[in-house]
Amino acid sequence: MQYRIIGDTMPAVEVMFQAPGEGMYTQSGGMAWMTEGVEMSTNTKGGLMKGLGRMFAGESLFMATYRAQRTGAMIAFASTVAGRILPVDVGANGGLICQKGAFLCAQESVNLDITFTKKFSAGLFGGEGFILQDISGRGMAFLEVDGDMVEKNLAPGEVLKVDTGNVVAFERSVGYEIETVKGLGNIFFGGEGLFLTKLTGPGRVILQTQNIAEFAGRVARFIPTSGK
């Protein structure tokens, strides 16, 4: 397969199949447009338990697989919010741990599984969910980045503290935990939330400048409610 990323504000990735039988999969509703010569099938991809695990990680129970019936067929997957699409060569990168909702689509040779945070408190209060997504295997995967992307390469023992929701993905070598903001004044009046994500190197970390949950909360303030 070949691909190109098009668009700036709300980008999409167009995938051009090079041979019959090549396929891409995405969560239900992820496809934007396609040419003739692409066949769609929907299933839980890996069984019911894997499907249920994906639901807890922010994806859909069912995954849609699109397979080329002829050479030159094309399909596109579009981002859901303003930002960018990040291509990841999974085999070359050794896989990534991603926050829920970051996965857009991937080749069939890429595995999308669930993984648990090492500390139970991180899952309960971290905002990224107790269950994260583990991308492994070989082939290309594409991740959604909300807003602009910032990449950090942490040295061994180097610590980066991030506002919850601004983490897109990180390498398996990076430690991940949640810590509480210190000081009652900071907790109640600081405006940054109660918890911070603590990432400890070594390894690559991908961040996003927009926290979609926080953005949605701000938009909700301007939506009229009944009786007003």
Coordinates of N, CA and C in Angstrom, one line a residue:
M1 N 0.8 -1.2 0.0 CA 0.0 0.0 0.0 C 0.9 1.2 0.0
Q2 N 0.3 2.3 -0.5 CA 0.9 3.6 -0.4 C -0.1 4.6 0.2
Y3 N 0.3 5.7 0.8 CA -0.6 6.6 1.4 C -0.1 8.0 1.2
R4 N -1.1 8.9 1.4 CA -0.7 10.3 1.5 C -1.7 11.0 2.4
I5 N -1.2 12.0 3.2 CA -2.0 12.7 4.1 C -2.4 14.0 3.5
I6 N -3.7 14.3 3.4 CA -4.2 15.5 2.7 C -4.9 16.4 3.7
G7 N -4.9 17.7 3.5 CA -5.7 18.6 4.3 C -4.8 19.1 5.5
D8 N -5.2 20.3 6.0 CA -4.4 20.9 7.1 C -5.2 21.0 8.4
T9 N -6.4 21.6 8.4 CA -7.2 21.7 9.6 C -7.8 20.4 10.0
M10 N -8.5 19.7 9.1 CA -9.2 18.4 9.4 C -8.6 17.4 8.4
P11 N -7.4 16.9 8.6 CA -6.7 16.1 7.6 C -7.4 14.7 7.5
A12 N -7.0 14.1 6.4 CA -7.4 12.7 6.1 C -6.2 12.0 5.5
V13 N -6.2 10.6 5.6 CA -5.2 9.8 5.0 C -5.8 9.0 3.9
E14 N -5.3 9.1 2.7 CA -5.7 8.4 1.6 C -4.8 7.2 1.4
V15 N -5.3 6.0 1.3 CA -4.6 4.8 1.2 C -4.8 4.2 -0.2
M16 N -3.7 4.0 -1.0 CA -3.8 3.4 -2.3 C -3.3 2.0 -2.2
F17 N -4.2 1.0 -2.5 CA -3.8 -0.4 -2.5 C -3.1 -0.8 -3.7
Q18 N -2.0 -1.5 -3.5 CA -1.1 -1.9 -4.6 C -1.4 -3.3 -5.2
A19 N -2.2 -4.1 -4.5 CA -2.5 -5.4 -4.9 C -3.8 -5.9 -4.3
P20 N -4.6 -6.7 -5.0 CA -5.8 -7.3 -4.5 C -5.5 -8.1 -3.2
G21 N -6.4 -7.9 -2.2 CA -6.2 -8.6 -0.9 C -5.6 -7.8 0.2
E22 N -5.0 -6.6 -0.2 CA -4.5 -5.7 0.8 C -5.7 -5.1 1.6
G23 N -5.5 -4.9 2.9 CA -6.6 -4.4 3.7 C -6.2 -3.4 4.7
M24 N -7.1 -2.6 5.2 CA -7.0 -1.6 6.3 C -8.2 -1.8 7.2
Y25 N -8.0 -1.6 8.5 CA -9.2 -1.6 9.4 C -9.2 -0.4 10.2
T26 N -10.4 -0.1 10.7 CA -10.7 1.1 11.5 C -11.9 0.8 12.4
Q27 N -12.2 1.7 13.3 CA -13.4 1.6 14.1 C -14.6 1.9 13.2
S28 N -15.8 1.4 13.6 CA -17.0 1.6 12.8 C -17.2 3.1 12.6
G29 N -17.4 3.5 11.3 CA -17.7 4.9 11.0 C -16.5 5.7 10.7
G30 N -15.3 5.0 10.6 CA -14.0 5.8 10.4 C -13.7 6.1 9.0
M31 N -14.4 5.4 8.0 CA -14.1 5.6 6.6 C -14.8 6.9 6.1
A32 N -14.0 7.7 5.3 CA -14.6 9.0 4.8 C -15.0 8.8 3.3
W33 N -14.2 8.2 2.5 CA -14.6 8.0 1.1 C -13.7 6.9 0.5
M34 N -14.2 6.3 -0.6 CA -13.4 5.2 -1.2 C -13.9 5.0 -2.7
T35 N -13.1 4.4 -3.5 CA -13.4 4.2 -4.9 C -14.1 2.8 -5.0
E36 N -14.5 2.4 -6.2 CA -15.0 1.1 -6.4 C -13.8 0.1 -6.3
G37 N -14.1 -1.1 -6.0 CA -13.1 -2.1 -5.9 C -12.6 -2.3 -4.5
V38 N -13.3 -1.8 -3.5 CA -13.0 -2.0 -2.1 C -14.2 -2.7 -1.4
E39 N -13.9 -3.8 -0.8 CA -15.0 -4.6 -0.1 C -14.9 -4.4 1.4
M40 N -16.0 -4.2 2.1 CA -16.1 -3.9 3.5 C -16.6 -5.1 4.2
S41 N -16.0 -5.4 5.4 CA -16.6 -6.5 6.3 C -16.4 -5.9 7.7
T42 N -17.4 -6.3 8.6 CA -17.4 -5.8 10.0 C -17.5 -7.0 10.9
N43 N -16.6 -6.9 11.9 CA -16.5 -8.0 12.9 C -15.9 -7.4 14.2
T44 N -15.8 -8.3 15.2 CA -15.2 -7.8 16.4 C -13.6 -7.8 16.4
K45 N -13.1 -8.4 15.3 CA -11.6 -8.5 15.1 C -10.9 -8.9 16.3
G46 N -10.7 -10.3 16.4 CA -10.0 -10.9 17.6 C -11.0 -11.5 18.6
G47 N -12.3 -11.4 18.3 CA -13.2 -12.0 19.2 C -14.0 -11.0 20.1
L48 N -15.0 -11.5 20.8 CA -15.9 -10.6 21.6 C -15.1 -10.0 22.7
M49 N -14.2 -10.7 23.4 CA -13.5 -10.1 24.5 C -12.6 -9.0 24.1
K50 N -11.9 -9.1 23.0 CA -11.1 -8.1 22.5 C -12.0 -6.8 22.1
G51 N -13.1 -7.1 21.5 CA -14.0 -6.1 21.2 C -14.5 -5.3 22.4
L52 N -14.9 -6.0 23.5 CA -15.3 -5.4 24.7 C -14.1 -4.6 25.3
G53 N -12.9 -5.1 25.2 CA -11.8 -4.3 25.7 C -11.6 -3.0 25.0
R54 N -11.8 -3.1 23.7 CA -11.6 -1.8 22.9 C -12.7 -0.8 23.3
M55 N -13.9 -1.3 23.7 CA -14.9 -0.3 24.1 C -14.5 0.4 25.3
F56 N -13.9 -0.3 26.3 CA -13.4 0.4 27.5 C -12.2 1.3 27.2
A57 N -11.5 1.1 26.1 CA -10.4 1.9 25.7 C -10.8 3.1 24.8
G58 N -12.1 3.2 24.6 CA -12.6 4.4 23.8 C -12.9 4.1 22.4
E59 N -12.7 2.9 21.9 CA -13.0 2.5 20.5 C -14.4 1.8 20.5
S60 N -14.8 1.4 19.3 CA -16.1 0.7 19.1 C -15.9 -0.8 19.3
L61 N -17.0 -1.5 19.6 CA -17.0 -2.9 19.7 C -16.6 -3.6 18.4
F62 N -17.1 -3.1 17.3 CA -16.9 -3.7 16.0 C -15.9 -2.8 15.3
M63 N -15.1 -3.5 14.5 CA -14.1 -2.9 13.6 C -14.5 -3.2 12.2
A64 N -14.3 -2.2 11.3 CA -14.6 -2.4 9.9 C -13.2 -2.6 9.1
T65 N -13.2 -3.7 8.3 CA -12.1 -4.0 7.5 C -12.4 -3.7 6.1
Y66 N -11.5 -3.0 5.4 CA -11.7 -2.7 4.0 C -10.6 -3.3 3.2
R67 N -11.0 -4.2 2.2 CA -10.0 -5.0 1.5 C -10.1 -4.7 0.0
A68 N -9.0 -4.5 -0.6 CA -8.9 -4.2 -2.1 C -9.3 -5.4 -2.9
Q69 N -10.2 -5.2 -3.9 CA -10.5 -6.2 -4.8 C -9.8 -6.1 -6.1
R70 N -9.1 -5.0 -6.3 CA -8.3 -4.8 -7.5 C -7.2 -3.8 -7.2
T71 N -6.1 -3.8 -8.0 CA -5.0 -2.9 -7.9 C -5.4 -1.5 -8.1
G72 N -5.0 -0.6 -7.3 CA -5.3 0.8 -7.6 C -6.5 1.3 -6.8
A73 N -7.2 0.5 -6.1 CA -8.4 0.9 -5.3 C -7.9 1.8 -4.2
M74 N -8.7 2.8 -3.8 CA -8.3 3.8 -2.8 C -9.4 4.0 -1.8
I75 N -9.0 4.2 -0.5 CA -9.9 4.5 0.6 C -9.3 5.6 1.4
A76 N -10.1 6.4 2.0 CA -9.6 7.5 2.9 C -10.3 7.5 4.3
F77 N -9.5 7.8 5.3 CA -10.0 7.9 6.7 C -9.7 9.3 7.2
A78 N -10.7 9.9 7.7 CA -10.6 11.4 8.1 C -10.5 11.5 9.6
S79 N -9.8 12.5 10.1 CA -9.7 12.8 11.5 C -11.1 13.3 12.0
T80 N -11.3 13.2 13.3 CA -12.6 13.6 13.8 C -12.6 15.0 14.4
V81 N -11.4 15.5 14.7 CA -11.3 16.9 15.3 C -10.2 17.5 14.6
A82 N -10.1 18.9 14.7 CA -9.0 19.6 14.1 C -7.6 19.2 14.7
G83 N -6.7 19.0 13.8 CA -5.4 18.5 14.3 C -4.5 18.0 13.2
R84 N -3.9 16.8 13.4 CA -3.1 16.2 12.4 C -3.2 14.7 12.5
I85 N -2.7 14.0 11.5 CA -2.7 12.5 11.5 C -1.2 12.1 11.5
L86 N -0.9 11.2 12.4 CA 0.5 10.8 12.6 C 0.7 9.4 12.0
P87 N 1.5 9.2 11.0 CA 1.8 7.9 10.5 C 2.9 7.2 11.4
V88 N 2.7 5.9 11.7 CA 3.6 5.2 12.5 C 3.9 3.9 11.9
D89 N 5.2 3.7 11.6 CA 5.7 2.4 11.1 C 5.9 1.5 12.4
V90 N 4.9 0.6 12.6 CA 4.9 -0.1 13.9 C 6.0 -1.0 14.1
G91 N 6.4 -1.7 13.1 CA 7.5 -2.6 13.2 C 8.8 -1.9 13.5
A92 N 9.1 -0.8 12.8 CA 10.3 -0.1 13.0 C 10.4 0.6 14.4
N93 N 9.2 1.0 14.9 CA 9.2 1.7 16.2 C 9.0 0.8 17.4
G94 N 8.8 -0.5 17.1 CA 8.6 -1.5 18.2 C 7.2 -1.3 18.9
G95 N 6.3 -0.6 18.3 CA 5.0 -0.4 18.9 C 4.9 0.7 19.9
L96 N 3.7 1.1 20.2 CA 3.4 2.3 21.1 C 2.3 1.9 22.0
I97 N 2.3 2.6 23.1 CA 1.1 2.7 24.0 C 0.4 4.0 23.8
C98 N -0.9 3.9 23.5 CA -1.6 5.1 23.1 C -2.8 5.4 24.1
Q99 N -3.2 6.6 24.1 CA -4.4 7.0 24.9 C -5.6 6.6 24.1
K100 N -6.7 6.4 24.8 CA -8.0 6.0 24.1 C -8.4 7.1 23.1
G101 N -8.8 6.6 22.0 CA -9.3 7.5 21.0 C -8.2 8.0 20.0
A102 N -6.9 7.6 20.2 CA -5.9 8.1 19.3 C -5.8 7.3 18.0
F103 N -6.3 6.0 18.1 CA -6.2 5.1 16.9 C -7.2 5.6 15.8
L104 N -6.7 5.7 14.6 CA -7.5 6.0 13.5 C -7.7 4.8 12.6
C105 N -6.6 4.2 12.1 CA -6.7 3.1 11.2 C -5.3 2.4 11.1
A106 N -5.3 1.2 10.5 CA -4.0 0.5 10.4 C -4.2 -0.6 9.4
Q107 N -3.0 -1.1 8.9 CA -3.0 -2.3 8.1 C -3.4 -3.5 8.9
E108 N -3.8 -4.6 8.2 CA -4.3 -5.7 9.0 C -3.2 -6.4 9.7
S109 N -1.9 -6.2 9.4 CA -0.8 -6.9 10.0 C -0.5 -6.2 11.4
V110 N -1.2 -5.1 11.7 CA -1.0 -4.3 12.9 C -2.0 -4.8 14.0
N111 N -1.6 -5.1 15.2 CA -2.4 -5.5 16.2 C -2.8 -4.3 17.1
L112 N -4.1 -4.2 17.5 CA -4.6 -3.2 18.4 C -5.2 -4.0 19.6
D113 N -4.5 -3.9 20.7 CA -4.9 -4.6 21.9 C -5.1 -3.6 23.1
I114 N -5.6 -4.1 24.2 CA -5.7 -3.3 25.3 C -4.6 -3.6 26.3
T115 N -4.2 -2.6 27.1 CA -3.2 -2.8 28.1 C -3.6 -2.0 29.4
F116 N -3.1 -2.5 30.5 CA -3.5 -1.8 31.8 C -2.4 -1.0 32.3
T117 N -2.7 0.2 32.9 CA -1.7 1.0 33.5 C -1.2 0.2 34.7
K118 N 0.1 0.4 35.1 CA 0.7 -0.3 36.1 C 0.1 0.0 37.5
K119 N -0.4 1.2 37.6 CA -1.0 1.6 38.9 C -2.5 1.8 38.7
F120 N -3.2 1.1 39.6 CA -4.7 1.2 39.5 C -5.2 2.6 39.6
S121 N -4.6 3.4 40.5 CA -5.0 4.8 40.6 C -4.9 5.6 39.4
A122 N -3.9 5.3 38.5 CA -3.7 6.0 37.3 C -4.9 5.8 36.4
G123 N -5.5 4.6 36.4 CA -6.6 4.4 35.5 C -7.9 5.0 36.1
L124 N -8.0 5.0 37.4 CA -9.2 5.6 38.0 C -9.3 7.1 37.8
F125 N -8.2 7.7 37.9 CA -8.2 9.2 38.0 C -7.4 9.9 36.9
G126 N -6.7 9.2 36.1 CA -5.8 9.8 35.2 C -6.4 10.5 34.0
G127 N -7.7 10.2 33.7 CA -8.3 10.8 32.5 C -8.0 10.1 31.2
E128 N -7.0 9.2 31.2 CA -6.7 8.5 30.0 C -7.4 7.1 30.0
G129 N -8.0 6.8 31.2 CA -8.7 5.5 31.4 C -7.7 4.5 31.9
F130 N -8.3 3.5 32.7 CA -7.5 2.4 33.3 C -7.0 1.6 32.2
I131 N -7.7 1.5 31.0 CA -7.2 0.7 29.9 C -6.7 1.6 28.8
L132 N -5.4 1.3 28.4 CA -4.8 2.1 27.3 C -4.8 1.1 26.1
Q133 N -4.3 1.6 25.0 CA -4.3 0.9 23.7 C -2.8 0.5 23.4
D134 N -2.6 -0.7 23.0 CA -1.2 -1.2 22.7 C -1.2 -1.6 21.2
I135 N -0.4 -0.9 20.5 CA -0.2 -1.1 19.0 C 1.1 -1.8 18.8
S136 N 0.9 -3.0 18.2 CA 2.1 -3.9 17.9 C 2.0 -4.5 16.6
G137 N 3.0 -5.4 16.2 CA 3.0 -6.1 14.9 C 3.8 -5.4 13.9
R138 N 3.5 -5.5 12.7 CA 4.2 -4.9 11.6 C 3.3 -4.2 10.7
G139 N 3.8 -3.1 10.0 CA 2.9 -2.3 9.1 C 2.7 -0.9 9.6
M140 N 1.8 -0.2 8.8 CA 1.5 1.2 9.1 C 0.3 1.3 9.9
A141 N 0.3 2.2 10.9 CA -0.8 2.6 11.7 C -0.9 4.1 11.6
F142 N -2.1 4.7 11.8 CA -2.3 6.1 11.8 C -3.0 6.6 13.0
L143 N -2.4 7.6 13.7 CA -3.0 8.1 15.0 C -3.5 9.5 14.8
E144 N -4.6 9.8 15.5 CA -5.1 11.2 15.5 C -4.4 12.0 16.6
V145 N -4.0 13.2 16.2 CA -3.4 14.2 17.2 C -4.4 15.4 17.2
D146 N -4.8 15.8 18.4 CA -5.7 16.9 18.5 C -4.9 18.2 18.7
G147 N -5.1 19.1 17.8 CA -4.3 20.3 17.8 C -3.0 20.0 17.1
D148 N -1.9 20.7 17.6 CA -0.6 20.5 17.1 C 0.2 19.3 17.9
M149 N 1.1 18.7 17.2 CA 1.9 17.6 17.8 C 3.2 18.2 18.4
V150 N 3.6 17.7 19.5 CA 4.9 18.0 20.1 C 5.5 16.7 20.5
E151 N 6.8 16.5 20.1 CA 7.5 15.2 20.3 C 8.6 15.5 21.3
K152 N 8.8 14.6 22.3 CA 9.8 14.7 23.3 C 10.6 13.4 23.4
N153 N 11.9 13.4 23.5 CA 12.7 12.2 23.7 C 13.3 12.3 25.0
L154 N 12.8 11.6 26.0 CA 13.2 11.6 27.4 C 14.5 10.8 27.6
A155 N 15.4 11.3 28.3 CA 16.6 10.6 28.7 C 16.3 9.7 29.9
P156 N 17.1 8.7 30.2 CA 16.8 7.8 31.3 C 16.7 8.6 32.6
G157 N 15.5 8.4 33.2 CA 15.3 9.1 34.5 C 14.7 10.5 34.3
E158 N 14.6 11.0 33.1 CA 14.1 12.3 32.9 C 12.6 12.3 33.1
V159 N 12.0 13.2 33.8 CA 10.6 13.3 34.1 C 9.9 14.4 33.4
L160 N 8.7 14.1 32.8 CA 7.9 15.1 32.2 C 6.5 15.0 32.8
K161 N 6.0 16.1 33.3 CA 4.6 16.1 33.9 C 3.7 16.9 32.9
V162 N 2.6 16.2 32.6 CA 1.7 16.7 31.5 C 0.3 16.8 32.0
D163 N -0.4 17.8 31.6 CA -1.8 17.9 32.0 C -2.6 16.7 31.4
T164 N -3.5 16.2 32.2 CA -4.2 15.0 31.7 C -4.9 15.3 30.4
G165 N -4.8 14.3 29.5 CA -5.5 14.5 28.2 C -4.6 15.0 27.1
N166 N -3.3 15.4 27.4 CA -2.5 16.0 26.4 C -1.4 14.9 25.9
V167 N -1.5 13.7 26.4 CA -0.6 12.6 25.9 C -1.3 11.9 24.8
V168 N -0.6 11.7 23.7 CA -1.1 10.9 22.6 C -0.6 9.5 22.7
A169 N 0.7 9.3 22.8 CA 1.3 8.0 22.8 C 2.7 8.1 23.4
F170 N 3.3 6.9 23.7 CA 4.7 6.8 24.2 C 5.2 5.4 24.0
E171 N 6.5 5.3 24.0 CA 7.1 4.0 23.8 C 7.0 3.2 25.1
R172 N 7.1 1.9 25.0 CA 7.0 1.0 26.1 C 8.0 1.2 27.2
S173 N 9.1 1.8 26.8 CA 10.2 2.0 27.8 C 9.9 3.2 28.7
V174 N 8.9 4.0 28.4 CA 8.5 5.2 29.2 C 7.6 4.7 30.4
G175 N 8.0 5.1 31.6 CA 7.1 4.9 32.8 C 5.9 5.8 32.8
Y176 N 4.8 5.4 33.3 CA 3.6 6.1 33.2 C 2.8 6.0 34.6
E177 N 2.6 7.1 35.2 CA 1.8 7.1 36.4 C 1.1 8.5 36.6
I178 N 0.2 8.5 37.6 CA -0.5 9.7 37.9 C -0.1 10.2 39.3
E179 N 0.1 11.5 39.4 CA 0.4 12.1 40.7 C -0.6 13.2 41.0
T180 N -0.9 13.4 42.2 CA -1.9 14.5 42.6 C -1.2 15.8 42.7
V181 N -1.9 16.8 42.3 CA -1.4 18.2 42.4 C -1.3 18.5 43.9
K182 N -0.1 19.1 44.3 CA 0.1 19.3 45.7 C -0.4 20.7 46.1
G183 N -1.0 20.8 47.3 CA -1.5 22.1 47.8 C -3.0 22.3 47.6
L184 N -3.7 22.5 48.7 CA -5.2 22.7 48.6 C -5.5 23.9 47.7
G185 N -4.7 25.0 47.8 CA -5.0 26.2 47.0 C -4.8 25.8 45.5
N186 N -3.8 25.1 45.1 CA -3.6 24.7 43.7 C -4.7 23.8 43.2
I187 N -5.2 22.9 44.1 CA -6.3 22.0 43.7 C -7.6 22.7 43.4
F188 N -7.9 23.6 44.3 CA -9.2 24.3 44.2 C -9.2 25.5 43.3
F189 N -8.1 26.2 43.2 CA -8.0 27.5 42.5 C -7.0 27.5 41.3
G190 N -6.3 26.5 41.1 CA -5.2 26.5 40.1 C -5.8 26.4 38.7
G191 N -6.9 25.8 38.6 CA -7.6 25.7 37.2 C -6.9 24.6 36.3
E192 N -6.0 23.8 36.9 CA -5.4 22.8 36.1 C -5.8 21.3 36.3
G193 N -6.8 21.2 37.2 CA -7.3 19.8 37.5 C -6.5 19.3 38.7
L194 N -7.0 18.1 39.2 CA -6.5 17.5 40.4 C -5.3 16.6 40.1
F195 N -5.1 16.1 38.9 CA -4.1 15.1 38.6 C -3.2 15.6 37.4
L196 N -1.9 15.1 37.5 CA -1.0 15.3 36.4 C -0.5 13.9 36.0
T197 N -0.2 13.8 34.7 CA 0.4 12.6 34.2 C 1.9 12.7 34.3
K198 N 2.6 11.7 34.9 CA 4.0 11.7 35.1 C 4.6 10.7 34.2
L199 N 5.5 11.2 33.2 CA 6.1 10.3 32.3 C 7.6 10.3 32.6
T200 N 8.2 9.1 32.7 CA 9.6 9.0 33.1 C 10.4 8.2 32.0
G201 N 11.5 8.8 31.5 CA 12.3 8.2 30.4 C 13.1 7.0 30.9
P202 N 13.7 6.3 29.9 CA 13.9 6.8 28.6 C 12.8 6.4 27.6
G203 N 12.8 7.2 26.5 CA 11.8 6.9 25.4 C 11.2 8.1 24.8
R204 N 10.5 7.9 23.7 CA 9.8 8.9 23.0 C 8.4 9.1 23.5
V205 N 8.0 10.4 23.6 CA 6.7 10.7 24.0 C 6.1 11.7 23.0
I206 N 4.8 11.4 22.6 CA 4.1 12.3 21.6 C 3.0 13.0 22.4
L207 N 3.0 14.3 22.3 CA 2.0 15.1 23.0 C 1.1 15.8 22.0
Q208 N -0.1 16.3 22.5 CA -0.9 17.1 21.7 C -1.3 18.4 22.4
T209 N -1.4 19.5 21.7 CA -1.6 20.8 22.3 C -3.1 21.0 22.7
Q210 N -4.0 20.2 22.2 CA -5.4 20.4 22.5 C -5.9 19.2 23.4
N211 N -6.5 19.5 24.5 CA -7.2 18.5 25.3 C -8.6 18.5 24.9
I212 N -9.1 17.5 24.2 CA -10.4 17.5 23.6 C -11.5 17.5 24.6
A213 N -11.3 16.9 25.8 CA -12.3 16.8 26.8 C -12.4 18.2 27.4
E214 N -11.3 18.9 27.6 CA -11.4 20.3 28.2 C -12.0 21.2 27.2
F215 N -11.7 21.0 25.9 CA -12.3 21.9 24.9 C -13.8 21.7 24.8
A216 N -14.3 20.4 24.9 CA -15.7 20.1 24.9 C -16.4 20.8 26.1
G217 N -15.7 20.8 27.2 CA -16.3 21.4 28.4 C -16.5 22.9 28.2
R218 N -15.6 23.5 27.6 CA -15.7 25.0 27.4 C -16.8 25.3 26.4
V219 N -16.9 24.4 25.3 CA -18.0 24.7 24.4 C -19.4 24.4 25.0
A220 N -19.5 23.5 25.9 CA -20.7 23.1 26.6 C -21.3 24.3 27.4
R221 N -20.4 25.2 27.8 CA -20.9 26.4 28.6 C -21.8 27.3 27.8
F222 N -21.6 27.3 26.4 CA -22.3 28.2 25.6 C -23.5 27.5 24.9
I223 N -23.8 26.3 25.3 CA -25.0 25.6 24.7 C -26.2 25.9 25.6
P224 N -27.2 26.5 25.1 CA -28.4 26.8 25.9 C -29.0 25.5 26.5
T225 N -29.5 25.6 27.7 CA -30.1 24.5 28.4 C -31.6 24.8 28.5
S226 N -32.4 23.8 28.7 CA -33.9 24.0 28.7 C -34.3 24.9 29.9
G227 N -35.2 25.7 29.6 CA -35.7 26.7 30.6 C -35.0 28.0 30.7
K228 N -34.0 28.2 29.7 CA -33.3 29.5 29.7 C -33.6 30.2 28.4

